[in-house]
mmCIF file of C-alpha atoms and ligand atoms in Angstrom:
data_model
loop_
_atom_site.group_PDB
_atom_site.id
_atom_site.type_symbol
_atom_site.label_atom_id
_atom_site.label_comp_id
_atom_site.label_asym_id
_atom_site.label_seq_id
_atom_site.Cartn_x
_atom_site.Cartn_y
_atom_site.Cartn_z
ATOM 1 C CA UNK A 67 -105.074 23.118 2.705
ATOM 2 C CA UNK A 68 -106.607 25.750 4.972
ATOM 3 C CA UNK A 69 -107.868 24.023 8.084
ATOM 4 C CA UNK A 70 -110.893 25.010 10.130
ATOM 5 C CA UNK A 71 -108.953 23.665 13.124
ATOM 6 C CA UNK A 72 -105.179 23.409 12.499
ATOM 7 C CA UNK A 73 -102.763 21.605 14.798
ATOM 8 C CA UNK A 74 -101.174 24.893 15.757
ATOM 9 C CA UNK A 75 -102.164 28.497 15.299
ATOM 10 C CA UNK A 76 -100.297 31.693 16.034
ATOM 11 C CA UNK A 77 -97.332 30.160 17.841
ATOM 12 C CA UNK A 78 -95.407 33.179 16.613
ATOM 13 C CA UNK A 79 -96.934 36.494 17.492
ATOM 14 C CA UNK A 80 -96.198 39.735 15.702
ATOM 15 C CA UNK A 81 -93.944 40.959 18.477
ATOM 16 C CA UNK A 82 -91.769 37.806 18.266
ATOM 17 C CA UNK A 83 -91.119 38.554 14.625
ATOM 18 C CA UNK A 84 -90.670 42.268 15.216
ATOM 19 C CA UNK A 85 -88.104 41.620 17.928
ATOM 20 C CA UNK A 86 -86.294 39.145 15.695
ATOM 21 C CA UNK A 87 -86.193 41.524 12.735
ATOM 22 C CA UNK A 88 -85.073 44.463 14.908
ATOM 23 C CA UNK A 89 -82.361 42.247 16.317
ATOM 24 C CA UNK A 90 -81.254 41.312 12.810
ATOM 25 C CA UNK A 91 -81.084 44.947 11.779
ATOM 26 C CA UNK A 92 -78.984 46.003 14.769
ATOM 27 C CA UNK A 93 -76.667 43.115 15.418
ATOM 28 C CA UNK A 94 -73.912 41.381 13.611
ATOM 29 C CA UNK A 95 -73.304 38.509 16.015
ATOM 30 C CA UNK A 96 -75.979 35.993 15.135
ATOM 31 C CA UNK A 97 -74.281 32.770 16.204
ATOM 32 C CA UNK A 98 -74.441 31.587 19.820
ATOM 33 C CA UNK A 99 -73.600 34.484 22.078
ATOM 34 C CA UNK A 100 -75.043 36.524 24.957
ATOM 35 C CA UNK A 101 -78.738 36.066 24.135
ATOM 36 C CA UNK A 102 -78.278 32.295 24.133
ATOM 37 C CA UNK A 103 -76.667 32.635 27.574
ATOM 38 C CA UNK A 104 -79.472 34.843 28.810
ATOM 39 C CA UNK A 105 -82.145 32.470 27.483
ATOM 40 C CA UNK A 106 -80.422 29.576 29.261
ATOM 41 C CA UNK A 107 -80.325 31.566 32.496
ATOM 42 C CA UNK A 108 -83.991 32.592 32.283
ATOM 43 C CA UNK A 109 -85.029 29.059 31.340
ATOM 44 C CA UNK A 110 -83.136 27.618 34.324
ATOM 45 C CA UNK A 111 -84.889 30.128 36.588
ATOM 46 C CA UNK A 112 -88.294 29.322 35.097
ATOM 47 C CA UNK A 113 -87.783 25.566 35.426
ATOM 48 C CA UNK A 114 -85.944 25.547 38.742
ATOM 49 C CA UNK A 115 -82.630 23.946 37.791
ATOM 50 C CA UNK A 116 -79.037 25.126 38.022
ATOM 51 C CA UNK A 117 -77.976 24.655 34.403
ATOM 52 C CA UNK A 118 -79.510 24.713 30.937
ATOM 53 C CA UNK A 119 -77.887 24.215 27.545
ATOM 54 C CA UNK A 120 -79.689 25.599 24.477
ATOM 55 C CA UNK A 121 -79.304 23.329 21.444
ATOM 56 C CA UNK A 122 -80.711 23.236 17.931
ATOM 57 C CA UNK A 123 -83.526 20.714 18.582
ATOM 58 C CA UNK A 124 -85.185 18.475 21.109
ATOM 59 C CA UNK A 125 -83.648 15.505 19.296
ATOM 60 C CA UNK A 126 -80.172 16.967 19.829
ATOM 61 C CA UNK A 127 -81.065 17.450 23.496
ATOM 62 C CA UNK A 128 -82.024 13.744 23.681
ATOM 63 C CA UNK A 129 -78.841 12.623 21.950
ATOM 64 C CA UNK A 130 -76.396 14.810 23.882
ATOM 65 C CA UNK A 131 -78.040 13.909 27.186
ATOM 66 C CA UNK A 132 -77.531 10.198 26.705
ATOM 67 C CA UNK A 133 -74.038 10.721 25.287
ATOM 68 C CA UNK A 134 -73.085 12.858 28.303
ATOM 69 C CA UNK A 135 -74.669 10.272 30.620
ATOM 70 C CA UNK A 136 -72.573 7.520 29.033
ATOM 71 C CA UNK A 137 -69.390 9.585 29.272
ATOM 72 C CA UNK A 138 -69.895 10.487 32.906
ATOM 73 C CA UNK A 139 -70.936 7.094 34.203
ATOM 74 C CA UNK A 140 -69.094 4.854 31.704
ATOM 75 C CA UNK A 141 -71.830 2.308 32.240
ATOM 76 C CA UNK A 142 -73.160 0.576 29.134
ATOM 77 C CA UNK A 143 -76.203 -1.624 29.733
ATOM 78 C CA UNK A 144 -79.964 -1.231 29.476
ATOM 79 C CA UNK A 145 -82.104 1.878 29.491
ATOM 80 C CA UNK A 146 -85.851 1.479 30.013
ATOM 81 C CA UNK A 147 -87.893 3.483 27.516
ATOM 82 C CA UNK A 148 -91.579 3.971 26.717
ATOM 83 C CA UNK A 149 -93.095 2.493 23.582
ATOM 84 C CA UNK A 150 -94.903 5.783 23.001
ATOM 85 C CA UNK A 151 -92.300 8.477 22.498
ATOM 86 C CA UNK A 152 -90.361 10.254 19.772
ATOM 87 C CA UNK A 153 -87.834 8.344 17.640
ATOM 88 C CA UNK A 154 -84.932 10.465 18.911
ATOM 89 C CA UNK A 155 -85.327 9.139 22.464
ATOM 90 C CA UNK A 156 -84.817 5.603 21.236
ATOM 91 C CA UNK A 157 -82.070 6.462 18.748
ATOM 92 C CA UNK A 158 -80.202 8.381 21.476
ATOM 93 C CA UNK A 159 -80.228 5.208 23.565
ATOM 94 C CA UNK A 160 -79.224 2.860 20.737
ATOM 95 C CA UNK A 161 -76.543 5.013 19.141
ATOM 96 C CA UNK A 162 -74.867 5.630 22.475
ATOM 97 C CA UNK A 163 -74.459 1.915 23.004
ATOM 98 C CA UNK A 164 -77.338 1.106 25.352
ATOM 99 C CA UNK A 165 -80.023 -1.500 24.853
ATOM 100 C CA UNK A 166 -83.548 -0.046 24.860
ATOM 101 C CA UNK A 167 -85.979 -2.011 27.015
ATOM 102 C CA UNK A 168 -89.530 -1.092 26.087
ATOM 103 C CA UNK A 169 -92.555 -0.867 28.352
ATOM 104 C CA UNK A 170 -96.233 -0.252 27.687
ATOM 105 C CA UNK A 171 -98.046 2.969 28.625
ATOM 106 C CA UNK A 172 -101.118 3.904 30.639
ATOM 107 C CA UNK A 173 -104.080 5.329 28.741
ATOM 108 C CA UNK A 174 -104.683 7.800 31.578
ATOM 109 C CA UNK A 175 -101.400 9.703 31.092
ATOM 110 C CA UNK A 176 -99.844 8.150 27.944
ATOM 111 C CA UNK A 177 -96.679 7.570 29.967
ATOM 112 C CA UNK A 178 -94.782 4.471 31.125
ATOM 113 C CA UNK A 179 -96.549 1.778 33.090
ATOM 114 C CA UNK A 180 -94.782 1.835 36.456
ATOM 115 C CA UNK A 181 -95.274 -1.853 37.238
ATOM 116 C CA UNK A 182 -93.730 -2.828 33.915
ATOM 117 C CA UNK A 183 -90.787 -0.479 34.519
ATOM 118 C CA UNK A 184 -90.190 -2.024 37.925
ATOM 119 C CA UNK A 185 -90.510 -5.560 36.559
ATOM 120 C CA UNK A 186 -87.856 -4.847 33.911
ATOM 121 C CA UNK A 187 -85.266 -3.340 36.218
ATOM 122 C CA UNK A 188 -82.315 -5.663 36.794
ATOM 123 C CA UNK A 189 -78.576 -5.487 37.407
ATOM 124 C CA UNK A 190 -77.979 -4.243 33.853
ATOM 125 C CA UNK A 191 -80.399 -1.313 34.103
ATOM 126 C CA UNK A 192 -78.581 2.002 33.935
ATOM 127 C CA UNK A 193 -81.430 4.482 33.629
ATOM 128 C CA UNK A 194 -85.120 5.018 33.037
ATOM 129 C CA UNK A 195 -85.722 7.511 30.235
ATOM 130 C CA UNK A 196 -89.295 8.628 30.747
ATOM 131 C CA UNK A 197 -91.360 10.674 28.299
ATOM 132 C CA UNK A 198 -94.031 12.942 29.699
ATOM 133 C CA UNK A 199 -96.284 12.660 26.664
ATOM 134 C CA UNK A 200 -98.708 15.322 25.458
ATOM 135 C CA UNK A 201 -98.566 17.419 28.596
ATOM 136 C CA UNK A 202 -99.338 14.640 31.084
ATOM 137 C CA UNK A 203 -97.275 13.968 34.175
ATOM 138 C CA UNK A 204 -95.731 10.492 33.975
ATOM 139 C CA UNK A 205 -94.278 10.362 37.501
ATOM 140 C CA UNK A 206 -95.614 8.810 40.673
ATOM 141 C CA UNK A 207 -94.198 8.104 44.113
ATOM 142 C CA UNK A 208 -93.946 4.355 43.595
ATOM 143 C CA UNK A 209 -91.628 4.855 40.616
ATOM 144 C CA UNK A 210 -89.542 7.593 42.252
ATOM 145 C CA UNK A 211 -89.123 5.589 45.468
ATOM 146 C CA UNK A 212 -88.140 2.449 43.574
ATOM 147 C CA UNK A 213 -85.551 4.251 41.449
ATOM 148 C CA UNK A 214 -84.096 5.917 44.523
ATOM 149 C CA UNK A 215 -83.904 2.621 46.391
ATOM 150 C CA UNK A 216 -82.198 0.889 43.452
ATOM 151 C CA UNK A 217 -79.984 3.915 42.701
ATOM 152 C CA UNK A 218 -81.185 4.038 39.108
ATOM 153 C CA UNK A 219 -80.995 7.353 37.315
ATOM 154 C CA UNK A 220 -84.053 9.027 35.873
ATOM 155 C CA UNK A 221 -83.805 11.037 32.665
ATOM 156 C CA UNK A 222 -86.872 13.035 31.641
ATOM 157 C CA UNK A 223 -88.068 13.919 28.169
ATOM 158 C CA UNK A 224 -90.319 16.920 28.714
ATOM 159 C CA UNK A 225 -90.370 17.956 25.041
ATOM 160 C CA UNK A 226 -94.189 17.747 25.025
ATOM 161 C CA UNK A 227 -94.930 18.919 28.557
ATOM 162 C CA UNK A 228 -93.424 22.332 29.334
ATOM 163 C CA UNK A 229 -94.768 23.524 32.663
ATOM 164 C CA UNK A 230 -96.458 20.251 33.675
ATOM 165 C CA UNK A 231 -95.978 19.359 37.328
ATOM 166 C CA UNK A 232 -95.850 16.477 39.759
ATOM 167 C CA UNK A 233 -96.814 17.378 43.344
ATOM 168 C CA UNK A 234 -96.493 21.061 42.462
ATOM 169 C CA UNK A 235 -92.934 20.732 41.138
ATOM 170 C CA UNK A 236 -92.166 21.168 37.445
ATOM 171 C CA UNK A 237 -91.363 18.088 35.398
ATOM 172 C CA UNK A 238 -87.787 18.254 34.243
ATOM 173 C CA UNK A 239 -86.520 18.871 37.772
ATOM 174 C CA UNK A 240 -86.832 15.280 39.010
ATOM 175 C CA UNK A 241 -84.358 13.534 36.720
ATOM 176 C CA UNK A 242 -80.579 13.733 36.533
ATOM 177 C CA UNK A 243 -81.066 15.322 33.091
ATOM 178 C CA UNK A 244 -84.149 16.630 31.309
ATOM 179 C CA UNK A 245 -84.915 17.635 27.730
ATOM 180 C CA UNK A 246 -87.244 20.175 26.134
ATOM 181 C CA UNK A 247 -88.115 20.933 22.520
ATOM 182 C CA UNK A 248 -89.046 24.314 21.074
ATOM 183 C CA UNK A 249 -90.245 23.011 17.737
ATOM 184 C CA UNK A 250 -93.080 25.033 16.204
ATOM 185 C CA UNK A 251 -95.823 22.654 17.351
ATOM 186 C CA UNK A 252 -94.950 22.769 21.065
ATOM 187 C CA UNK A 253 -95.941 24.987 24.022
ATOM 188 C CA UNK A 254 -93.470 27.619 22.882
ATOM 189 C CA UNK A 255 -91.163 27.826 19.928
ATOM 190 C CA UNK A 256 -87.777 29.151 18.856
ATOM 191 C CA UNK A 257 -88.475 27.952 15.264
ATOM 192 C CA UNK A 258 -86.280 24.921 15.979
ATOM 193 C CA UNK A 259 -84.584 24.358 19.307
ATOM 194 C CA UNK A 260 -84.157 22.308 22.424
ATOM 195 C CA UNK A 261 -82.878 22.565 25.974
ATOM 196 C CA UNK A 262 -80.874 20.192 28.156
ATOM 197 C CA UNK A 263 -81.383 20.851 31.856
ATOM 198 C CA UNK A 264 -79.559 19.501 34.894
ATOM 199 C CA UNK A 265 -78.347 20.245 38.397
ATOM 200 C CA UNK A 266 -75.202 18.198 37.774
ATOM 201 C CA UNK A 267 -72.251 20.472 37.011
ATOM 202 C CA UNK A 268 -70.329 17.638 35.319
ATOM 203 C CA UNK A 269 -73.196 16.853 32.945
ATOM 204 C CA UNK A 270 -73.472 20.561 32.216
ATOM 205 C CA UNK A 271 -69.800 20.893 31.351
ATOM 206 C CA UNK A 272 -69.792 17.786 29.166
ATOM 207 C CA UNK A 273 -72.900 18.962 27.266
ATOM 208 C CA UNK A 274 -71.469 22.443 26.693
ATOM 209 C CA UNK A 275 -68.395 20.893 25.117
ATOM 210 C CA UNK A 276 -70.319 18.280 23.128
ATOM 211 C CA UNK A 277 -72.673 20.931 21.746
ATOM 212 C CA UNK A 278 -69.746 22.742 20.130
ATOM 213 C CA UNK A 279 -67.690 20.159 18.205
ATOM 214 C CA UNK A 280 -66.325 18.729 21.449
ATOM 215 C CA UNK A 281 -64.032 21.741 21.846
ATOM 216 C CA UNK A 282 -62.232 22.309 25.144
ATOM 217 C CA UNK A 283 -62.622 26.087 24.856
ATOM 218 C CA UNK A 284 -66.376 25.686 25.522
ATOM 219 C CA UNK A 285 -65.873 24.632 29.136
ATOM 220 C CA UNK A 286 -66.858 27.203 31.704
ATOM 221 C CA UNK A 287 -64.120 26.100 34.119
ATOM 222 C CA UNK A 288 -61.243 28.204 32.777
ATOM 223 C CA UNK A 289 -58.700 26.762 35.230
ATOM 224 C CA UNK A 290 -59.421 23.300 33.859
ATOM 225 C CA UNK A 291 -59.154 24.617 30.305
ATOM 226 C CA UNK A 292 -55.674 25.982 31.093
ATOM 227 C CA UNK A 293 -54.669 22.598 32.469
ATOM 228 C CA UNK A 294 -55.852 20.879 29.274
ATOM 229 C CA UNK A 295 -54.046 23.390 27.071
ATOM 230 C CA UNK A 296 -50.857 22.734 29.032
ATOM 231 C CA UNK A 297 -51.302 19.012 28.682
ATOM 232 C CA UNK A 298 -51.772 19.317 24.887
ATOM 233 C CA UNK A 299 -48.837 21.572 24.025
ATOM 234 C CA UNK A 300 -48.716 20.473 20.396
ATOM 235 C CA UNK A 301 -52.324 21.485 19.746
ATOM 236 C CA UNK A 302 -53.649 24.919 18.944
ATOM 237 C CA UNK A 303 -55.270 26.050 22.245
ATOM 238 C CA UNK A 304 -58.428 27.167 20.409
ATOM 239 C CA UNK A 305 -58.778 23.840 18.629
ATOM 240 C CA UNK A 306 -58.538 21.102 21.186
ATOM 241 C CA UNK A 307 -61.244 18.571 20.352
ATOM 242 C CA UNK A 308 -61.670 16.981 23.731
ATOM 243 C CA UNK A 309 -64.792 14.860 23.132
ATOM 244 C CA UNK A 310 -66.358 13.334 20.017
ATOM 245 C CA UNK A 311 -68.886 16.093 19.338
ATOM 246 C CA UNK A 312 -70.883 17.729 16.568
ATOM 247 C CA UNK A 313 -72.189 21.237 16.145
ATOM 248 C CA UNK A 314 -75.564 21.225 17.881
ATOM 249 C CA UNK A 315 -75.591 24.903 18.824
ATOM 250 C CA UNK A 316 -78.531 27.216 18.402
ATOM 251 C CA UNK A 317 -78.282 30.927 17.549
ATOM 252 C CA UNK A 318 -79.033 34.427 18.781
ATOM 253 C CA UNK A 319 -82.207 34.993 16.773
ATOM 254 C CA UNK A 320 -83.806 31.868 18.188
ATOM 255 C CA UNK A 321 -82.726 32.892 21.681
ATOM 256 C CA UNK A 322 -84.295 36.353 21.249
ATOM 257 C CA UNK A 323 -87.555 34.695 20.174
ATOM 258 C CA UNK A 324 -87.302 32.156 23.005
ATOM 259 C CA UNK A 325 -86.825 34.881 25.619
ATOM 260 C CA UNK A 326 -89.934 36.638 24.367
ATOM 261 C CA UNK A 327 -92.005 33.458 24.183
ATOM 262 C CA UNK A 328 -90.950 32.442 27.690
ATOM 263 C CA UNK A 329 -92.614 35.606 29.026
ATOM 264 C CA UNK A 330 -96.037 34.328 27.965
ATOM 265 C CA UNK A 331 -95.506 30.596 28.512
ATOM 266 C CA UNK A 332 -97.237 30.356 31.918
ATOM 267 C CA UNK A 333 -100.213 32.405 30.758
ATOM 268 C CA UNK A 334 -100.586 30.307 27.611
ATOM 269 C CA UNK A 335 -100.273 27.053 29.538
ATOM 270 C CA UNK A 336 -103.163 28.078 31.792
ATOM 271 C CA UNK A 337 -105.307 28.833 28.726
ATOM 272 C CA UNK A 338 -104.450 25.506 27.141
ATOM 273 C CA UNK A 339 -105.260 23.588 30.330
ATOM 274 C CA UNK A 340 -108.661 25.281 30.441
ATOM 275 C CA UNK A 341 -109.214 24.351 26.793
ATOM 276 C CA UNK A 342 -108.337 20.737 27.540
ATOM 277 C CA UNK A 343 -110.915 20.543 30.350
ATOM 278 C CA UNK A 344 -113.515 22.179 28.106
ATOM 279 C CA UNK A 345 -112.821 19.700 25.292
ATOM 280 C CA UNK A 346 -113.223 16.814 27.737
ATOM 281 C CA UNK A 347 -116.474 18.229 29.109
ATOM 282 C CA UNK A 348 -117.999 18.508 25.663
ATOM 283 C CA UNK A 349 -116.818 15.315 24.028
ATOM 284 C CA UNK A 350 -119.025 12.239 24.056
ATOM 285 C CA UNK A 351 -117.330 10.052 26.657
ATOM 286 C CA UNK A 352 -119.125 6.954 25.360
ATOM 287 C CA UNK A 353 -117.170 7.272 22.118
ATOM 288 C CA UNK A 354 -113.913 8.961 23.144
ATOM 289 C CA UNK A 355 -111.594 8.244 26.053
ATOM 290 C CA UNK A 356 -111.908 11.157 28.491
ATOM 291 C CA UNK A 357 -110.667 9.590 31.697
ATOM 292 C CA UNK A 358 -107.245 11.239 31.760
ATOM 293 C CA UNK A 359 -105.244 11.972 34.884
ATOM 294 C CA UNK A 360 -105.252 15.757 34.630
ATOM 295 C CA UNK A 361 -103.295 16.551 37.793
ATOM 296 C CA UNK A 362 -100.386 18.838 36.916
ATOM 297 C CA UNK A 363 -101.196 18.645 33.214
ATOM 298 C CA UNK A 364 -99.886 21.189 30.717
ATOM 299 C CA UNK A 365 -101.452 20.274 27.401
ATOM 300 C CA UNK A 366 -100.484 21.623 23.961
ATOM 301 C CA UNK A 367 -102.379 19.224 21.674
ATOM 302 C CA UNK A 368 -105.657 17.556 22.488
ATOM 303 C CA UNK A 369 -105.498 13.724 22.691
ATOM 304 C CA UNK A 370 -108.476 12.222 20.911
ATOM 305 C CA UNK A 371 -108.710 8.479 21.508
ATOM 306 C CA UNK A 372 -111.517 6.258 20.302
ATOM 307 C CA UNK A 373 -112.689 3.864 22.999
ATOM 308 C CA UNK A 374 -113.730 1.113 20.654
ATOM 309 C CA UNK A 375 -111.102 -0.907 18.815
ATOM 310 C CA UNK A 376 -112.798 -0.572 15.463
ATOM 311 C CA UNK A 377 -111.031 0.101 12.170
ATOM 312 C CA UNK A 378 -114.363 0.922 10.566
ATOM 313 C CA UNK A 379 -114.994 3.615 13.177
ATOM 314 C CA UNK A 380 -111.436 4.878 12.815
ATOM 315 C CA UNK A 381 -111.870 5.256 9.051
ATOM 316 C CA UNK A 382 -115.129 7.095 9.597
ATOM 317 C CA UNK A 383 -113.494 9.413 12.111
ATOM 318 C CA UNK A 384 -110.635 10.230 9.742
ATOM 319 C CA UNK A 385 -113.107 10.842 6.937
ATOM 320 C CA UNK A 386 -115.130 13.111 9.219
ATOM 321 C CA UNK A 387 -112.097 15.114 10.373
ATOM 322 C CA UNK A 388 -110.912 15.536 6.796
ATOM 323 C CA UNK A 389 -114.373 16.667 5.691
ATOM 324 C CA UNK A 390 -114.605 19.152 8.572
ATOM 325 C CA UNK A 391 -111.029 20.362 8.003
ATOM 326 C CA UNK A 392 -109.798 19.334 11.440
ATOM 327 C CA UNK A 393 -106.076 18.690 11.154
ATOM 328 C CA UNK A 394 -104.979 15.558 13.011
ATOM 329 C CA UNK A 395 -102.131 13.137 13.587
ATOM 330 C CA UNK A 396 -102.730 9.475 14.247
ATOM 331 C CA UNK A 397 -100.782 7.626 16.953
ATOM 332 C CA UNK A 398 -100.710 10.407 19.567
ATOM 333 C CA UNK A 399 -97.096 11.234 20.466
ATOM 334 C CA UNK A 400 -94.499 10.225 17.893
ATOM 335 C CA UNK A 401 -96.704 8.357 15.447
ATOM 336 C CA UNK A 402 -97.746 5.597 17.816
ATOM 337 C CA UNK A 403 -95.991 2.440 18.862
ATOM 338 C CA UNK A 404 -92.224 2.772 18.306
ATOM 339 C CA UNK A 405 -91.989 -1.026 18.256
ATOM 340 C CA UNK A 406 -93.819 -1.036 14.945
ATOM 341 C CA UNK A 407 -91.406 1.337 13.191
ATOM 342 C CA UNK A 408 -89.016 -0.067 10.556
ATOM 343 C CA UNK A 409 -85.863 1.505 12.063
ATOM 344 C CA UNK A 410 -86.144 -0.507 15.286
ATOM 345 C CA UNK A 411 -86.386 -3.962 13.776
ATOM 346 C CA UNK A 412 -82.647 -4.644 13.773
ATOM 347 C CA UNK A 413 -82.322 -3.738 17.417
ATOM 348 C CA UNK A 414 -85.008 -5.968 18.853
ATOM 349 C CA UNK A 415 -85.270 -9.566 19.832
ATOM 350 C CA UNK A 416 -88.675 -11.085 19.348
ATOM 351 C CA UNK A 417 -91.329 -8.743 20.682
ATOM 352 C CA UNK A 418 -94.805 -9.830 21.673
ATOM 353 C CA UNK A 419 -97.015 -6.874 20.771
ATOM 354 C CA UNK A 420 -99.825 -8.373 22.860
ATOM 355 C CA UNK A 421 -97.873 -7.237 25.932
ATOM 356 C CA UNK A 422 -98.172 -3.632 24.709
ATOM 357 C CA UNK A 423 -101.951 -3.348 24.794
ATOM 358 C CA UNK A 424 -102.344 0.353 25.532
ATOM 359 C CA UNK A 425 -99.735 1.669 23.136
ATOM 360 C CA UNK A 426 -101.273 -0.587 20.499
ATOM 361 C CA UNK A 427 -104.625 1.022 21.213
ATOM 362 C CA UNK A 428 -103.372 4.577 20.738
ATOM 363 C CA UNK A 429 -101.296 3.459 17.765
ATOM 364 C CA UNK A 430 -104.432 2.389 15.919
ATOM 365 C CA UNK A 431 -107.192 4.454 17.504
ATOM 366 C CA UNK A 432 -105.495 7.509 19.052
ATOM 367 C CA UNK A 433 -105.003 10.991 17.563
ATOM 368 C CA UNK A 434 -104.127 14.476 18.544
ATOM 369 C CA UNK A 435 -105.668 17.669 17.312
ATOM 370 C CA UNK A 436 -104.776 21.294 18.011
ATOM 371 C CA UNK A 437 -105.086 23.034 21.372
ATOM 372 C CA UNK A 438 -103.671 26.528 21.127
ATOM 373 C CA UNK A 439 -104.091 29.428 23.543
ATOM 374 C CA UNK A 440 -106.450 31.591 21.498
ATOM 375 C CA UNK A 441 -108.958 28.801 20.850
ATOM 376 C CA UNK A 442 -112.396 30.107 21.841
ATOM 377 C CA UNK A 443 -115.000 28.162 23.810
ATOM 378 C CA UNK A 444 -117.402 28.525 20.879
ATOM 379 C CA UNK A 445 -114.923 26.915 18.568
ATOM 380 C CA UNK A 446 -114.233 24.052 20.994
ATOM 381 C CA UNK A 447 -117.985 23.400 21.189
ATOM 382 C CA UNK A 448 -118.196 23.405 17.383
ATOM 383 C CA UNK A 449 -115.277 20.968 17.117
ATOM 384 C CA UNK A 450 -116.744 18.675 19.780
ATOM 385 C CA UNK A 451 -120.140 18.727 18.065
ATOM 386 C CA UNK A 452 -118.442 17.727 14.826
ATOM 387 C CA UNK A 453 -116.557 14.910 16.533
ATOM 388 C CA UNK A 454 -119.660 13.792 18.433
ATOM 389 C CA UNK A 455 -121.556 13.523 15.133
ATOM 390 C CA UNK A 456 -119.448 10.451 14.293
ATOM 391 C CA UNK A 457 -121.744 7.777 12.956
ATOM 392 C CA UNK A 458 -121.413 4.778 15.274
ATOM 393 C CA UNK A 459 -123.395 2.142 13.408
HETATM 394 C C1 PLP B 537 -91.286 13.488 23.200
HETATM 395 C C2 PLP B 537 -90.416 14.160 22.180
HETATM 396 N N1 PLP B 537 -89.075 14.083 22.320
HETATM 397 C C3 PLP B 537 -88.246 14.638 21.435
HETATM 398 C C4 PLP B 537 -88.725 15.338 20.343
HETATM 399 C C5 PLP B 537 -87.775 15.923 19.363
HETATM 400 O O1 PLP B 537 -87.851 17.317 19.355
HETATM 401 P P1 PLP B 537 -87.426 18.137 18.039
HETATM 402 O O2 PLP B 537 -88.552 18.032 17.069
HETATM 403 O O3 PLP B 537 -87.244 19.535 18.545
HETATM 404 O O4 PLP B 537 -86.180 17.540 17.541
HETATM 405 C C6 PLP B 537 -90.096 15.436 20.139
HETATM 406 C C7 PLP B 537 -90.595 16.072 18.913
HETATM 407 O O5 PLP B 537 -91.277 16.833 18.641
HETATM 408 C C8 PLP B 537 -90.978 14.842 21.084
HETATM 409 O O6 PLP B 537 -92.294 14.909 20.936
#
């Protein structure tokens, strides 16, 4: 179907494709090589971290991060997670042997409720794996101070919030490890792709190895590699599988596209933030939730949340958006409340959904629609007028 307002428009510009096709014509090394390295370097500079590891998706970034965390700290236990996030955050926790402890979200930033996080921290807590959902900052001083005091690690999923900031500092630089996704729908895209970022050299080394079948030859510390080769005399030096890894590498074409997209990321983020404010100004705040905490926000998809808990109104809104060809997704980030998904059932004790009021609200009455850089003010007004025409009674 051709949408009047699609979720994403023009995330690949002509020059991305031109660069990629020129690269294809000229080069014969297409698997991970110097452009991947350069993209990692430029991304680290842009974000403000020491190390970045380019992988084939944000989900892989989630998985490898928690695997590396478990290998470094050898500390199975609980990891606190939001109920509104992507499935891969939760699966990364479960499949690496940790117990996910869920908390509710705030409607103002769609991120974890700090008081609930604090109330669930105990001697078994190993980390808090926050998701900065839909471009909102999820951090605050109370949380950061508490984690520091209790020596609990923070891991950040920034897959939906490239360029968002807390106190002027980019998200993804606060945690021990952070993750980004470059899937088509996000702030920038490498077709598929993800990034693991850290200032911890050990995490960096482990992730490099894990990304490439667990092979020792991937380590950047060549002295250490020699030592391992010596220790494993009966193994072929090029095939020492040091850790239990998969192939989660990305490739040169994606890196070439990523490098080009990174050049316009800041400019596009500014445009999207302006769009977000303009949407909020023009939407009927009696009908839709508009009271978001916009400080440091870097939006890529507009969160549209009905205030009233009404299934009749929700059905009318969906009918209206379909009729007006406004593409939408229900449940905001990740399809809504993870606690309601079939995959999680075997991993949970009894859960009282009444304690997850806000995520339940966005699960049933929250949506996102497109917010792309070249969206005009006229079009935003048209979209808001359409949405404001929702019949209330
Ligand atoms: C918060 C969050 N984390 C992780 C991911 C996974 O990223 P990918 O689709 O690149 O695997 C997504 C997905 O889009 C996401 O929204």
